[in-house]
Amino acid sequence: MKDMMVGVDLAKSVFQVHVASRTGEVQYRKKLSRKQFCAFMAQQEPSLVIFEACGSAHYWAREMEAFDHEVRLIAPQY
């Protein structure tokens, strides 16, 4: 999964996870709770994780970097 991108839509209790290859081919989508999300990402091989820049995105970025993922925060309009 080194060539994978994981897009995450952060919300209060449920996160939408969108996994795609670097070329943009969708692999799968999941709806996960906060606990499930952390466990799911801990099992994934290091990949690019993309968050919308918001209040909690910085916290989750640090958590993902602890699992050796590369993290990028993008502006909300994208």
Short mmCIF file of N, CA and C in Angstrom, two decimals:
data_model
loop_
_atom_site.label_atom_id
_atom_site.label_comp_id
_atom_site.label_asym_id
_atom_site.label_seq_id
_atom_site.Cartn_x
_atom_site.Cartn_y
_atom_site.Cartn_z
N MET A 1 0.81 -1.20 0.00
CA MET A 1 0.00 0.00 0.00
C MET A 1 0.85 1.25 0.00
N LYS A 2 2.12 1.15 -0.34
CA LYS A 2 2.98 2.33 -0.35
C LYS A 2 2.48 3.39 -1.33
N ASP A 3 1.84 2.96 -2.38
CA ASP A 3 1.38 3.89 -3.40
C ASP A 3 -0.09 4.25 -3.21
N MET A 4 -0.55 4.26 -1.97
CA MET A 4 -1.95 4.54 -1.69
C MET A 4 -2.13 5.91 -1.07
N MET A 5 -3.29 6.51 -1.34
CA MET A 5 -3.70 7.75 -0.71
C MET A 5 -4.95 7.46 0.11
N VAL A 6 -5.01 8.03 1.28
CA VAL A 6 -6.17 7.85 2.14
C VAL A 6 -6.74 9.23 2.43
N GLY A 7 -7.92 9.50 1.90
CA GLY A 7 -8.60 10.76 2.18
C GLY A 7 -9.56 10.55 3.33
N VAL A 8 -9.53 11.47 4.29
CA VAL A 8 -10.36 11.30 5.48
C VAL A 8 -11.22 12.55 5.68
N ASP A 9 -12.54 12.32 5.82
CA ASP A 9 -13.47 13.39 6.17
C ASP A 9 -13.73 13.27 7.66
N LEU A 10 -13.19 14.21 8.43
CA LEU A 10 -13.33 14.17 9.88
C LEU A 10 -14.69 14.72 10.31
N ALA A 11 -15.30 14.07 11.27
CA ALA A 11 -16.56 14.53 11.85
C ALA A 11 -16.52 14.25 13.35
N LYS A 12 -17.60 14.51 14.04
CA LYS A 12 -17.59 14.33 15.49
C LYS A 12 -17.47 12.87 15.91
N SER A 13 -18.27 12.00 15.32
CA SER A 13 -18.25 10.62 15.78
C SER A 13 -17.96 9.60 14.68
N VAL A 14 -18.19 9.94 13.42
CA VAL A 14 -17.99 9.00 12.33
C VAL A 14 -17.09 9.63 11.27
N PHE A 15 -16.07 8.91 10.84
CA PHE A 15 -15.15 9.38 9.81
C PHE A 15 -15.40 8.61 8.52
N GLN A 16 -15.38 9.32 7.41
CA GLN A 16 -15.49 8.69 6.09
C GLN A 16 -14.07 8.54 5.56
N VAL A 17 -13.68 7.33 5.21
CA VAL A 17 -12.33 7.05 4.72
C VAL A 17 -12.43 6.62 3.26
N HIS A 18 -11.64 7.26 2.43
CA HIS A 18 -11.64 7.00 0.98
C HIS A 18 -10.22 6.59 0.60
N VAL A 19 -10.03 5.36 0.17
CA VAL A 19 -8.70 4.84 -0.17
C VAL A 19 -8.60 4.72 -1.68
N ALA A 20 -7.53 5.31 -2.23
CA ALA A 20 -7.32 5.28 -3.68
C ALA A 20 -5.84 5.10 -3.98
N SER A 21 -5.55 4.64 -5.19
CA SER A 21 -4.16 4.53 -5.62
C SER A 21 -3.67 5.94 -5.95
N ARG A 22 -2.38 6.10 -6.13
CA ARG A 22 -1.83 7.42 -6.45
C ARG A 22 -2.29 7.91 -7.82
N THR A 23 -2.78 7.00 -8.66
CA THR A 23 -3.30 7.40 -9.97
C THR A 23 -4.76 7.80 -9.90
N GLY A 24 -5.39 7.63 -8.74
CA GLY A 24 -6.77 8.06 -8.54
C GLY A 24 -7.80 6.96 -8.61
N GLU A 25 -7.40 5.72 -8.80
CA GLU A 25 -8.35 4.61 -8.85
C GLU A 25 -8.85 4.30 -7.44
N VAL A 26 -10.15 4.34 -7.25
CA VAL A 26 -10.74 4.08 -5.94
C VAL A 26 -10.57 2.61 -5.59
N GLN A 27 -10.03 2.34 -4.41
CA GLN A 27 -9.89 0.97 -3.93
C GLN A 27 -11.10 0.59 -3.08
N TYR A 28 -11.41 1.43 -2.10
CA TYR A 28 -12.61 1.19 -1.29
C TYR A 28 -12.90 2.41 -0.43
N ARG A 29 -14.10 2.42 0.14
CA ARG A 29 -14.54 3.48 1.05
C ARG A 29 -15.10 2.82 2.30
N LYS A 30 -14.89 3.48 3.43
CA LYS A 30 -15.39 2.93 4.70
C LYS A 30 -15.92 4.05 5.58
N LYS A 31 -16.86 3.71 6.43
CA LYS A 31 -17.36 4.60 7.46
C LYS A 31 -16.90 4.01 8.79
N LEU A 32 -16.11 4.79 9.55
CA LEU A 32 -15.50 4.28 10.77
C LEU A 32 -15.74 5.22 11.95
N SER A 33 -15.87 4.64 13.13
CA SER A 33 -15.93 5.45 14.35
C SER A 33 -14.51 5.90 14.70
N ARG A 34 -14.37 6.75 15.69
CA ARG A 34 -13.04 7.22 16.09
C ARG A 34 -12.12 6.07 16.49
N LYS A 35 -12.62 5.16 17.31
CA LYS A 35 -11.80 4.02 17.74
C LYS A 35 -11.44 3.12 16.57
N GLN A 36 -12.42 2.85 15.72
CA GLN A 36 -12.18 2.01 14.55
C GLN A 36 -11.16 2.65 13.60
N PHE A 37 -11.24 3.97 13.45
CA PHE A 37 -10.34 4.67 12.55
C PHE A 37 -8.89 4.53 13.01
N CYS A 38 -8.64 4.74 14.27
CA CYS A 38 -7.29 4.63 14.81
C CYS A 38 -6.76 3.20 14.63
N ALA A 39 -7.56 2.21 14.93
CA ALA A 39 -7.15 0.81 14.76
C ALA A 39 -6.93 0.47 13.29
N PHE A 40 -7.81 0.97 12.42
CA PHE A 40 -7.69 0.72 10.98
C PHE A 40 -6.39 1.30 10.43
N MET A 41 -6.07 2.53 10.79
CA MET A 41 -4.88 3.19 10.27
C MET A 41 -3.60 2.58 10.84
N ALA A 42 -3.66 2.04 12.04
CA ALA A 42 -2.49 1.39 12.64
C ALA A 42 -2.13 0.12 11.86
N GLN A 43 -3.12 -0.52 11.24
CA GLN A 43 -2.88 -1.76 10.48
C GLN A 43 -2.41 -1.51 9.06
N GLN A 44 -2.61 -0.28 8.55
CA GLN A 44 -2.25 0.03 7.17
C GLN A 44 -0.75 0.26 7.02
N GLU A 45 -0.22 -0.10 5.86
CA GLU A 45 1.17 0.21 5.56
C GLU A 45 1.29 1.72 5.42
N PRO A 46 2.48 2.28 5.61
CA PRO A 46 2.66 3.72 5.47
C PRO A 46 2.16 4.21 4.12
N SER A 47 1.33 5.25 4.14
CA SER A 47 0.76 5.80 2.93
C SER A 47 0.53 7.29 3.13
N LEU A 48 0.06 7.96 2.10
CA LEU A 48 -0.25 9.38 2.15
C LEU A 48 -1.66 9.54 2.70
N VAL A 49 -1.80 10.30 3.80
CA VAL A 49 -3.10 10.53 4.42
C VAL A 49 -3.43 12.01 4.26
N ILE A 50 -4.62 12.29 3.74
CA ILE A 50 -5.02 13.67 3.45
C ILE A 50 -6.22 14.04 4.30
N PHE A 51 -6.09 15.15 5.04
CA PHE A 51 -7.16 15.68 5.87
C PHE A 51 -7.52 17.08 5.41
N GLU A 52 -8.79 17.43 5.58
CA GLU A 52 -9.21 18.81 5.41
C GLU A 52 -8.70 19.56 6.64
N ALA A 53 -8.07 20.71 6.43
CA ALA A 53 -7.53 21.48 7.55
C ALA A 53 -8.69 22.01 8.40
N CYS A 54 -8.78 21.54 9.63
CA CYS A 54 -9.80 22.00 10.57
C CYS A 54 -9.22 21.86 11.98
N GLY A 55 -10.01 22.16 12.97
CA GLY A 55 -9.53 22.15 14.34
C GLY A 55 -8.92 20.84 14.80
N SER A 56 -9.53 19.73 14.47
CA SER A 56 -9.03 18.43 14.94
C SER A 56 -8.03 17.79 13.98
N ALA A 57 -7.85 18.36 12.80
CA ALA A 57 -6.97 17.75 11.80
C ALA A 57 -5.52 17.70 12.28
N HIS A 58 -5.08 18.70 13.03
CA HIS A 58 -3.70 18.71 13.51
C HIS A 58 -3.47 17.58 14.52
N TYR A 59 -4.45 17.32 15.36
CA TYR A 59 -4.35 16.21 16.31
C TYR A 59 -4.23 14.88 15.55
N TRP A 60 -5.14 14.67 14.59
CA TRP A 60 -5.13 13.42 13.84
C TRP A 60 -3.89 13.29 12.97
N ALA A 61 -3.36 14.40 12.50
CA ALA A 61 -2.12 14.36 11.71
C ALA A 61 -0.97 13.83 12.58
N ARG A 62 -0.89 14.28 13.81
CA ARG A 62 0.16 13.78 14.71
C ARG A 62 -0.03 12.30 15.00
N GLU A 63 -1.29 11.88 15.17
CA GLU A 63 -1.56 10.45 15.42
C GLU A 63 -1.13 9.59 14.22
N MET A 64 -1.42 10.07 13.01
CA MET A 64 -1.06 9.30 11.81
C MET A 64 0.45 9.28 11.59
N GLU A 65 1.13 10.36 11.90
CA GLU A 65 2.59 10.39 11.78
C GLU A 65 3.23 9.41 12.75
N ALA A 66 2.59 9.15 13.88
CA ALA A 66 3.09 8.16 14.83
C ALA A 66 3.04 6.75 14.22
N PHE A 67 2.14 6.53 13.24
CA PHE A 67 2.05 5.25 12.54
C PHE A 67 2.88 5.26 11.26
N ASP A 68 3.76 6.25 11.09
CA ASP A 68 4.65 6.40 9.92
C ASP A 68 3.94 6.73 8.62
N HIS A 69 2.76 7.31 8.69
CA HIS A 69 2.08 7.78 7.50
C HIS A 69 2.57 9.19 7.17
N GLU A 70 2.56 9.54 5.89
CA GLU A 70 2.84 10.90 5.47
C GLU A 70 1.51 11.64 5.47
N VAL A 71 1.45 12.81 6.08
CA VAL A 71 0.19 13.53 6.24
C VAL A 71 0.25 14.86 5.51
N ARG A 72 -0.87 15.20 4.85
CA ARG A 72 -1.02 16.51 4.23
C ARG A 72 -2.37 17.08 4.63
N LEU A 73 -2.38 18.36 4.97
CA LEU A 73 -3.61 19.07 5.27
C LEU A 73 -3.93 19.95 4.07
N ILE A 74 -5.17 19.91 3.62
CA ILE A 74 -5.55 20.71 2.46
C ILE A 74 -6.63 21.70 2.86
N ALA A 75 -6.76 22.75 2.08
CA ALA A 75 -7.77 23.79 2.35
C ALA A 75 -9.18 23.19 2.17
N PRO A 76 -10.13 23.67 2.97
CA PRO A 76 -11.50 23.12 2.92
C PRO A 76 -12.17 23.18 1.56
N GLN A 77 -11.87 24.19 0.74
CA GLN A 77 -12.55 24.28 -0.55
C GLN A 77 -12.15 23.18 -1.52
N TYR A 78 -11.10 22.42 -1.22
CA TYR A 78 -10.69 21.32 -2.08
C TYR A 78 -11.24 20.01 -1.57
#
